[in-house]
Short mmCIF file of C-alpha atoms in Angstrom, two decimals:
data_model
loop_
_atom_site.label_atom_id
_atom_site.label_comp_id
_atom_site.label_asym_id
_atom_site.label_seq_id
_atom_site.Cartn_x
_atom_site.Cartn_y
_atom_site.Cartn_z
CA UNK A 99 81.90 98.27 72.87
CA UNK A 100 79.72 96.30 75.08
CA UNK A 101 79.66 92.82 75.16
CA UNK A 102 76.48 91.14 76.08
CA UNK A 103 77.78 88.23 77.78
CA UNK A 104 74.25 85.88 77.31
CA UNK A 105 74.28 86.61 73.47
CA UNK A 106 78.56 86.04 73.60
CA UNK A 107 77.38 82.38 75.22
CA UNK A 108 73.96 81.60 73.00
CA UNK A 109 71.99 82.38 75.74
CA UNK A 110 71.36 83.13 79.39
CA UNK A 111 70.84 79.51 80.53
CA UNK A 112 74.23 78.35 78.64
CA UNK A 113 76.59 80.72 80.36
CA UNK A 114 75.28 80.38 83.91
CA UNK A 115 76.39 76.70 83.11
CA UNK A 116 79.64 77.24 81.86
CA UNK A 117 81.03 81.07 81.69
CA UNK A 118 84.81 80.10 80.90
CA UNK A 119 84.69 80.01 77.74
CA UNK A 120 83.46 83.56 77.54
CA UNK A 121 86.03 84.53 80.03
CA UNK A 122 88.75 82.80 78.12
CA UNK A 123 87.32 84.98 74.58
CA UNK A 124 87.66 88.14 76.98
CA UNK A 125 90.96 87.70 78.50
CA UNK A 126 92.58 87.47 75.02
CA UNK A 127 91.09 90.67 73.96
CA UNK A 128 92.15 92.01 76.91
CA UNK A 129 91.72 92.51 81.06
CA UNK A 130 88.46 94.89 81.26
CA UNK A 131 85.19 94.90 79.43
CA UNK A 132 82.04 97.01 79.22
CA UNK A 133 79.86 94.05 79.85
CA UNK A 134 76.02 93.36 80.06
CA UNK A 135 74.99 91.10 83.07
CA UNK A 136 72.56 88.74 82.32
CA UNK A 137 69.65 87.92 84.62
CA UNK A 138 66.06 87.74 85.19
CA UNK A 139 65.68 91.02 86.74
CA UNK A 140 66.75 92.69 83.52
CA UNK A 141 70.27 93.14 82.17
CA UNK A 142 72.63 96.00 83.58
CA UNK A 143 75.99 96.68 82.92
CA UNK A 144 78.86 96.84 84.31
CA UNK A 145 82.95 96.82 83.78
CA UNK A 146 84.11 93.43 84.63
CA UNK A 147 87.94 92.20 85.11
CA UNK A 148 88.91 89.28 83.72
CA UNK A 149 92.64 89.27 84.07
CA UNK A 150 94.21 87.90 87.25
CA UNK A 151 97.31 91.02 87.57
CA UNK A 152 94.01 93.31 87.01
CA UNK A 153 91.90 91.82 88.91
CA UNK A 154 94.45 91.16 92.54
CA UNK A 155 94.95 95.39 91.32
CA UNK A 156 91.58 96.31 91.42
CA UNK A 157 90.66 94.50 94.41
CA UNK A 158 93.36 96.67 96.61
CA UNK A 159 92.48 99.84 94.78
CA UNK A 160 90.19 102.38 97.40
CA UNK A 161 89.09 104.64 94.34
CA UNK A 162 87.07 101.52 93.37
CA UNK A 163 84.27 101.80 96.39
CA UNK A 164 81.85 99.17 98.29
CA UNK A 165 79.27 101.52 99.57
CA UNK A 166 76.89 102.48 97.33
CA UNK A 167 76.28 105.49 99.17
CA UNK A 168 79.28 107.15 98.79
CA UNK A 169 78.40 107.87 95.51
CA UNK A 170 74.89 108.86 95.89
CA UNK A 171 73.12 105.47 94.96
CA UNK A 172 70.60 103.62 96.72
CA UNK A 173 71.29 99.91 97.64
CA UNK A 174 68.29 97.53 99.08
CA UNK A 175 70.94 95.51 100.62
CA UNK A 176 71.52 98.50 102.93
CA UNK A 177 68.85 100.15 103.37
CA UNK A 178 66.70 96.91 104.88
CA UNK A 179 69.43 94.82 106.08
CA UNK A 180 72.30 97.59 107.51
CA UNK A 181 75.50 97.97 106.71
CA UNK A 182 78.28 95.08 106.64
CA UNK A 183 82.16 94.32 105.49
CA UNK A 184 81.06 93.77 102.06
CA UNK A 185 78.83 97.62 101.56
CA UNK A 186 81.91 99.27 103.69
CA UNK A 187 84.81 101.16 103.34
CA UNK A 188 88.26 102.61 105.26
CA UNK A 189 87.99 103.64 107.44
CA UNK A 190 84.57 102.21 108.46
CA UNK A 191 85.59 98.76 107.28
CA UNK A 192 88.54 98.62 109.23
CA UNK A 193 86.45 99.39 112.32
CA UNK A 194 83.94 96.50 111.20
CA UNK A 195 86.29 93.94 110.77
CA UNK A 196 88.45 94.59 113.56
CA UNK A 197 85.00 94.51 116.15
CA UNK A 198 84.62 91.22 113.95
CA UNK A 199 87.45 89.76 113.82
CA UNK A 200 88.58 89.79 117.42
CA UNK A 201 86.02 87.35 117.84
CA UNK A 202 85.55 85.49 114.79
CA UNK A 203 89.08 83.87 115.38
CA UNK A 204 91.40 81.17 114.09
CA UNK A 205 91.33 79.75 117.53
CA UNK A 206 87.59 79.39 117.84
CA UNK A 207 87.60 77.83 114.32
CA UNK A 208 89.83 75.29 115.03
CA UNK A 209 87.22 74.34 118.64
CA UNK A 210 84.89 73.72 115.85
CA UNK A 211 86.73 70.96 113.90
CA UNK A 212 85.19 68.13 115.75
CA UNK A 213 81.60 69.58 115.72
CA UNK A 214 82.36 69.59 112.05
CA UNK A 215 83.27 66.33 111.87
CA UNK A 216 80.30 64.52 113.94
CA UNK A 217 77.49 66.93 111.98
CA UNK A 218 79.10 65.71 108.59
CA UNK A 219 79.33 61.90 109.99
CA UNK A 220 75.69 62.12 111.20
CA UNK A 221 74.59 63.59 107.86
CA UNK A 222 76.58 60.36 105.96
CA UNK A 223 75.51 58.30 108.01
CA UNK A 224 71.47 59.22 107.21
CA UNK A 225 72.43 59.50 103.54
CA UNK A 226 74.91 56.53 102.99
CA UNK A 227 71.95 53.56 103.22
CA UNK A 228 69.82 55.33 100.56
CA UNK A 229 72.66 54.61 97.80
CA UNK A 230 71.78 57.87 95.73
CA UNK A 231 70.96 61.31 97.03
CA UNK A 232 71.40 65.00 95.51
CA UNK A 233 74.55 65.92 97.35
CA UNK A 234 73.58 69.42 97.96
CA UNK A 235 70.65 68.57 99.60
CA UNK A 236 71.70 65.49 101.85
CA UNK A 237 75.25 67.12 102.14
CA UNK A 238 76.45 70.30 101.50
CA UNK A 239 73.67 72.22 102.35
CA UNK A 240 72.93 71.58 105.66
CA UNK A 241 76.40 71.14 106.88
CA UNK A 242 77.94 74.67 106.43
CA UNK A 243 73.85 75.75 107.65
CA UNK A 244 74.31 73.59 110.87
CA UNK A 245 77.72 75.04 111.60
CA UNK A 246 77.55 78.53 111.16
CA UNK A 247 73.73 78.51 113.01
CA UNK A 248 75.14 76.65 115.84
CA UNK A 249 78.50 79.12 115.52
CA UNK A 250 76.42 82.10 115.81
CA UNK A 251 73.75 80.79 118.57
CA UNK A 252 70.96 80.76 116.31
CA UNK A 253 67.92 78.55 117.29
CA UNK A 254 66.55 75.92 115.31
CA UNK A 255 64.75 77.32 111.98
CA UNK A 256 63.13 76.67 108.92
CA UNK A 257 65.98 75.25 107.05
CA UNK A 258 63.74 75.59 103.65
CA UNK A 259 62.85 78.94 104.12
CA UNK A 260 66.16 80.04 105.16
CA UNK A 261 67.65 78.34 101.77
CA UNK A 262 64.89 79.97 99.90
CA UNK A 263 65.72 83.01 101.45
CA UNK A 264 69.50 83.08 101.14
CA UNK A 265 69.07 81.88 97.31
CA UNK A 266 67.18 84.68 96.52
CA UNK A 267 69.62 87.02 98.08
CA UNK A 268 72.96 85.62 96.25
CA UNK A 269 71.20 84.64 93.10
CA UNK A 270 68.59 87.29 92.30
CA UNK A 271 65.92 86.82 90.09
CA UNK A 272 64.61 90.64 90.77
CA UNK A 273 61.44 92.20 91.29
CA UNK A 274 59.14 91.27 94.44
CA UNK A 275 60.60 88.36 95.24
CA UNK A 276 64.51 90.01 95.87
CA UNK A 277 63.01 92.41 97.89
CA UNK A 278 60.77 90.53 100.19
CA UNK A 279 63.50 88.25 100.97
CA UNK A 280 65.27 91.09 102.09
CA UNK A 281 62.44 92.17 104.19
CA UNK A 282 62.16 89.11 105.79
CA UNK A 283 65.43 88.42 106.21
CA UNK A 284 65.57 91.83 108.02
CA UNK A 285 62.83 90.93 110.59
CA UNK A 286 64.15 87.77 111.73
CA UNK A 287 67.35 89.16 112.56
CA UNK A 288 66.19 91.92 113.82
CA UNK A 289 64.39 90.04 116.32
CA UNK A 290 67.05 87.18 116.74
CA UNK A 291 69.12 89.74 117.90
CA UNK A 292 66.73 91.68 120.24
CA UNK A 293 66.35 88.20 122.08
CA UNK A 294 69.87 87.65 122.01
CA UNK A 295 70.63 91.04 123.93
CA UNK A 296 67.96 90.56 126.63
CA UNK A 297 69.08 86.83 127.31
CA UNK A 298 71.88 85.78 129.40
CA UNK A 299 74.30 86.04 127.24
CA UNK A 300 76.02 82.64 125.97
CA UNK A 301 79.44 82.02 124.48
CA UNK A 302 78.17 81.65 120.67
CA UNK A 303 79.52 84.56 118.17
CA UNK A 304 76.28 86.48 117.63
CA UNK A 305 76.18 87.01 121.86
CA UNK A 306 79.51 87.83 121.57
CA UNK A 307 79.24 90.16 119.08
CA UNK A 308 76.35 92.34 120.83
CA UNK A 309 78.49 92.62 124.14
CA UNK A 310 81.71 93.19 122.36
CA UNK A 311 83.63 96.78 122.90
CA UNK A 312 86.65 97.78 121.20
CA UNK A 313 89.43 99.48 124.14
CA UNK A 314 88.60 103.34 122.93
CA UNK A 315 84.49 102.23 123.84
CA UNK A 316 83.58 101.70 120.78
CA UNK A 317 80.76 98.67 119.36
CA UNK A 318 78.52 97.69 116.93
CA UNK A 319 75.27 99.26 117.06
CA UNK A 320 71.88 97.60 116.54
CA UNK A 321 71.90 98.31 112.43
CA UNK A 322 75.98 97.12 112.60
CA UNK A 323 74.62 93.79 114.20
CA UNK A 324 72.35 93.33 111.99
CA UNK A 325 74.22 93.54 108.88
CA UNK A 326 77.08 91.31 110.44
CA UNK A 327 74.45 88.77 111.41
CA UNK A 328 73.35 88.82 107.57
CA UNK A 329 76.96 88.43 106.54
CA UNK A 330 78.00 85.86 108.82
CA UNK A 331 74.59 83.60 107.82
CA UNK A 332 74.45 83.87 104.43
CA UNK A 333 78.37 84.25 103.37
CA UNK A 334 79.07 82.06 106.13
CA UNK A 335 77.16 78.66 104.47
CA UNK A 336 76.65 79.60 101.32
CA UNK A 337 80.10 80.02 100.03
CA UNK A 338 81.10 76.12 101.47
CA UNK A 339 77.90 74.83 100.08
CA UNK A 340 79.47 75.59 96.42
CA UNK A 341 82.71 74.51 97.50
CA UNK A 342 81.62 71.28 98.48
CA UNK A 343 79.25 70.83 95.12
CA UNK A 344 81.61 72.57 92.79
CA UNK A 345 84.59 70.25 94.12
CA UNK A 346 82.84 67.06 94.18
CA UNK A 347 81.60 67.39 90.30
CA UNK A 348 85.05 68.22 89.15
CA UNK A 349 86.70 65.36 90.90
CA UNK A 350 83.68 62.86 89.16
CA UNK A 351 84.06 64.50 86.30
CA UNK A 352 88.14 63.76 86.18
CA UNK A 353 88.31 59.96 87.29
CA UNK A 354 91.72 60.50 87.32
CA UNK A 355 92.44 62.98 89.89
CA UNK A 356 89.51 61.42 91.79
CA UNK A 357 91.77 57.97 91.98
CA UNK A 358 95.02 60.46 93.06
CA UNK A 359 93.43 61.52 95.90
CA UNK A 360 91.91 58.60 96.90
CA UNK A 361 95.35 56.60 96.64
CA UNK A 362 96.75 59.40 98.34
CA UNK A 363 94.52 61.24 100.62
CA UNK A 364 97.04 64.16 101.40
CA UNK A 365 96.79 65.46 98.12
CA UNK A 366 93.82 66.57 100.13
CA UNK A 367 94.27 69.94 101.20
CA UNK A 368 95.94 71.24 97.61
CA UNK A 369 92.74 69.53 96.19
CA UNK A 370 90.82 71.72 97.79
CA UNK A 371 93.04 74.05 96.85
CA UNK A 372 92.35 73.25 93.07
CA UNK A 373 88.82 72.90 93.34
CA UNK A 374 89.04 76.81 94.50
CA UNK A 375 91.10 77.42 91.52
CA UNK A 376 89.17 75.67 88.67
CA UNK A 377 85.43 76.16 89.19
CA UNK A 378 85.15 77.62 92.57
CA UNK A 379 81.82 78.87 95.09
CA UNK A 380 82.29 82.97 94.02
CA UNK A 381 82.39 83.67 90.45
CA UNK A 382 82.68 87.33 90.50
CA UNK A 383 82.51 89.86 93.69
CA UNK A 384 80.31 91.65 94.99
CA UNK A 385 79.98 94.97 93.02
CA UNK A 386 82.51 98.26 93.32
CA UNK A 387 82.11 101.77 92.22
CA UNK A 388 84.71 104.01 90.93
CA UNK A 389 84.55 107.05 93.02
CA UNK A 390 86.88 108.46 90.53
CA UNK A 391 87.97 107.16 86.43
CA UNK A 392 90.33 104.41 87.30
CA UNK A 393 92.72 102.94 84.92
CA UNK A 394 92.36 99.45 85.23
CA UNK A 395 94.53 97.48 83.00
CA UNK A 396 94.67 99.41 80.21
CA UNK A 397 91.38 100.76 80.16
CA UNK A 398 89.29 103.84 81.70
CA UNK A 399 86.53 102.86 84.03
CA UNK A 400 85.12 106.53 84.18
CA UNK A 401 83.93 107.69 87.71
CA UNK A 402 80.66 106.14 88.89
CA UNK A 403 80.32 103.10 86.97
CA UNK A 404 80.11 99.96 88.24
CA UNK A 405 82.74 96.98 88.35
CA UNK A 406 82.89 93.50 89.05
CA UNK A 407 86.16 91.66 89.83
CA UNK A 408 86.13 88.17 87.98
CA UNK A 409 87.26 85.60 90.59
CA UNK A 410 86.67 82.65 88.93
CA UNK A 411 88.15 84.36 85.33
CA UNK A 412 91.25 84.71 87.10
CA UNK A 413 91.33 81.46 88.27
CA UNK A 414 91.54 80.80 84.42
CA UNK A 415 94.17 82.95 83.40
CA UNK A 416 96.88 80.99 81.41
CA UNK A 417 99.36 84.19 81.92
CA UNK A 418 99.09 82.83 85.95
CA UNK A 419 97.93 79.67 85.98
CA UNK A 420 99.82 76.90 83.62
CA UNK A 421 96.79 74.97 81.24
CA UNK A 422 94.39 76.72 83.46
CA UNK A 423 91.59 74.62 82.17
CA UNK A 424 92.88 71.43 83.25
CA UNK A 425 92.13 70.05 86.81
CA UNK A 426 94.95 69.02 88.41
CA UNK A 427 95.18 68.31 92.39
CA UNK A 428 98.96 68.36 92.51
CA UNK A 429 98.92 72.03 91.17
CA UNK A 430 100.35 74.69 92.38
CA UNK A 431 97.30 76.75 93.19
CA UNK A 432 98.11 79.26 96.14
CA UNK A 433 97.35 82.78 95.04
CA UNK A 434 94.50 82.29 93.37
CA UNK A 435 91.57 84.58 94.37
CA UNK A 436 88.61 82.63 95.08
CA UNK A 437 88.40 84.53 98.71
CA UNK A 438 89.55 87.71 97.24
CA UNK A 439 92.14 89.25 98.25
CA UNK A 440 93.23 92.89 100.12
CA UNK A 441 91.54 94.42 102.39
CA UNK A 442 88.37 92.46 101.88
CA UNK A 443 89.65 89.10 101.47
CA UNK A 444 86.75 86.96 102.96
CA UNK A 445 86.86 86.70 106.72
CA UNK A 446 85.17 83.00 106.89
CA UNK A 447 88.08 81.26 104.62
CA UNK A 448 89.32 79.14 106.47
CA UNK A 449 86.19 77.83 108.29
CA UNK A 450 85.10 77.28 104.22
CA UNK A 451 88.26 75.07 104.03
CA UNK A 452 87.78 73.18 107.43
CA UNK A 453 84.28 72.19 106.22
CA UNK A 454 85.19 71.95 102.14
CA UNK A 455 88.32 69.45 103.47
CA UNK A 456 86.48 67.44 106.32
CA UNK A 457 83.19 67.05 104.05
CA UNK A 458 85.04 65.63 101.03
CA UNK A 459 87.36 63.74 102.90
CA UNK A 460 84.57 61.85 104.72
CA UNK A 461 82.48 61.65 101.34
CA UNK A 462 85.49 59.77 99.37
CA UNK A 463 85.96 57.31 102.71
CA UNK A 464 82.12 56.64 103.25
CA UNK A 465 81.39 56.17 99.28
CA UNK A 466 84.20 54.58 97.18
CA UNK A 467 82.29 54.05 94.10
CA UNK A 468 80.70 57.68 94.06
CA UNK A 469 79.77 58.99 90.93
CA UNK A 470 77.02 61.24 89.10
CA UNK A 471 73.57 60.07 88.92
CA UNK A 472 72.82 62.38 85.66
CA UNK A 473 73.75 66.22 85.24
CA UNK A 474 73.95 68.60 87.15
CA UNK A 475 70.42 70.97 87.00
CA UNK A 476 69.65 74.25 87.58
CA UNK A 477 72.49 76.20 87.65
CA UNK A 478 72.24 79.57 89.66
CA UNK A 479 71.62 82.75 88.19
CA UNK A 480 73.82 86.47 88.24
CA UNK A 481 76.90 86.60 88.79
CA UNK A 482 77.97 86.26 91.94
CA UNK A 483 77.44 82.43 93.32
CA UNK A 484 78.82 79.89 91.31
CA UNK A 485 76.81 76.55 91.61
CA UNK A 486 74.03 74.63 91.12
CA UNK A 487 70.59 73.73 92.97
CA UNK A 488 70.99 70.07 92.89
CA UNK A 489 73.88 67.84 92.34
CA UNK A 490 72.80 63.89 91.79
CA UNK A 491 75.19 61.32 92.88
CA UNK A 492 74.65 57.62 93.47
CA UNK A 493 76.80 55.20 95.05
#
């Protein structure tokens, strides 16, 4: 049976906006469906894992695949952008993330924590006076975008075309207009990095990157770059940008927790925590392949077919989480798999928290009667980003 997850909702529209209860009808039939996606580009289908013990398996299991290629298929990702730690596999994904990660590391996060805290002051400080804004626009937009530009030594660009951009890439709405974001995506990196390399290099990430070499020689070629560049830009804001939104609407939406942690600001970090838990920035991953039929809780997934790991429907899961649909900053939350987990557990985490922590922290000092200024519009499309395109508040 496939289960048509619009129609299981009422609609499209109605489950971008809230997919848990559709999640929550799932899980008690069981951990893995035969699913149809909904989105503008035209349904597809897909297994997707709902269960939390299913999901933490599948995201460890290598038969279940990242490259597209490996099977045959064609991916535009890919082919115009280059491969990256999300379309990669061991033992090529070890040797990406290890080129990565020797510079993209906990140390150099930490030098950033009071460049984080003077953009997100100087961003409150142009928003506070107005007395309402949309919070992703004032706030939690441009911060993680600041950052991670300034992070990987890119100049100063179009901040709305670069949003357009990375929207269309994480939220899809098919046809032309997925594809020429691609394309242009591709060119300006392509020749962001060909300017980086014939610079003198500087001590931001990107310039670090190009002149990195691992001890047996070995280092990202010009396609490699590229795709990290991509990963690092558009995972590397986009995920803290629904963090900050996603977190800030459940605490307004739960007065109660909202006075906890403002009696008590070091419930902060496990808030954070919770705000992961309950409704956080990545609803599903990115997609997998079987390379093989995989038994995934119970059920076949037969080889080739595609399967998305439900993130935010584990995060839901009453067999791991206690009342699961109740937000509650003095939870328990660790383990939860908002950042994956395994081998491709998200590399940027913990810059995500430094920002998510210092944004809402400052937020909640600056504004003490915050609150929503109407709903919430627009909610993303697909299946990956969890979020919406504006978020009124007033104050």
């Amino acid at each position: 049976m496939t289960v048509d997850l619009g129609e299981y909702a009422g609609g499209d529209d109605e489950f971008f906006a809230d997919p848990y209860p559709v999640y929550e009808r799932l899980r008690a039939i069981g951990p893995v469906h035969h699913v149809r996606v909904p989105g503008s580009g035209g349904a597809y289908e897909a297994w997707l894992v709902v269960g939390h013990e299913a999901a933490r398996a599948a995201l460890t299991d290598s038969r279940l695949v990242k490259s597209p290629a490996a099977l045959g298929y064609e991916n535009l990702e890919s082919s115009l952008i280059g491969p990256h730690l999300l379309t990669a596999d061991a033992p090529e994904h070890g040797r990406l993330r290890k080129l990565v990660a020797r510079e993209f590391t906990p140390r150099r996060i930490e030098r950033l924590r009071p460049r984080v805290q003077k953009i997100t002051d100087e961003l409150l400080d142009a928003m506070v006076p107005r007395g309402r804004a949309d919070l992703i626009e004032a706030l939690a937009f441009p911060l993680p975008f600041v950052v991670i530009c300034e992070l990987l030594g890119v100049p100063d660009i179009d901040r709305v075309m670069f949003r357009r951009l990375s929207t269309q890439v994480v939220a899809p709405t098919g046809g032309e207009e997925e594809y020429a974001a691609f394309v242009e995506l591709a060119g300006f990196l392509t020749e962001l990095i060909a300017e980086k390399s014939r610079s003198t290099p500087g001590d931001d990430l990107l310039s670090a990157l190009i002149r990195t070499t691992a001890e047996d020689g070995d280092r990202l070629s010009p396609t490699e770059l590229r795709g990290m560049a991509f990963l690092l830009l558009v995972a590397g804001h986009e995920t803290t940008v629904n963090l900050i939104g996603n977190g800030v609407r459940a605490l307004l939406t739960h007065p109660d927790q909202l006075a906890a942690l403002r009696a008590d600001p070091s419930l902060l970090d496990g808030a954070v925590e919770e705000m992961l838990r309950y409704d956080g920035p990545v609803e599903n991953s990115t997609y997998r392949w079987a390379a093989e039929a995989v038994d995934i809780g119970g059920t076949t997934v037969p080889a080739g077919d595609a399967v998305l790991v439900g993130l935010a429907s584990a995060g839901r899961d009453g067999r791991r989480h206690a009342a699961p649909d109740d937000f509650d900053i003095r939870r328990e939350s660790r383990g939860h798999l908002a950042f994956g987990h395994g081998p491709h557990f998200c590399l940027g985490a913990p810059l995500a928290r430094l920002e998510g922590r210092t944004a809402i922290a400052a937020l909640l000092e600056r504004c003490p009667d915050l609150a929503l200024d109407g709903e919430p519009d627009a909610w993303l499309p697909g299946l990956l980003i969890r979020g919406t395109r504006r978020l009124p508040v007033r104050w």
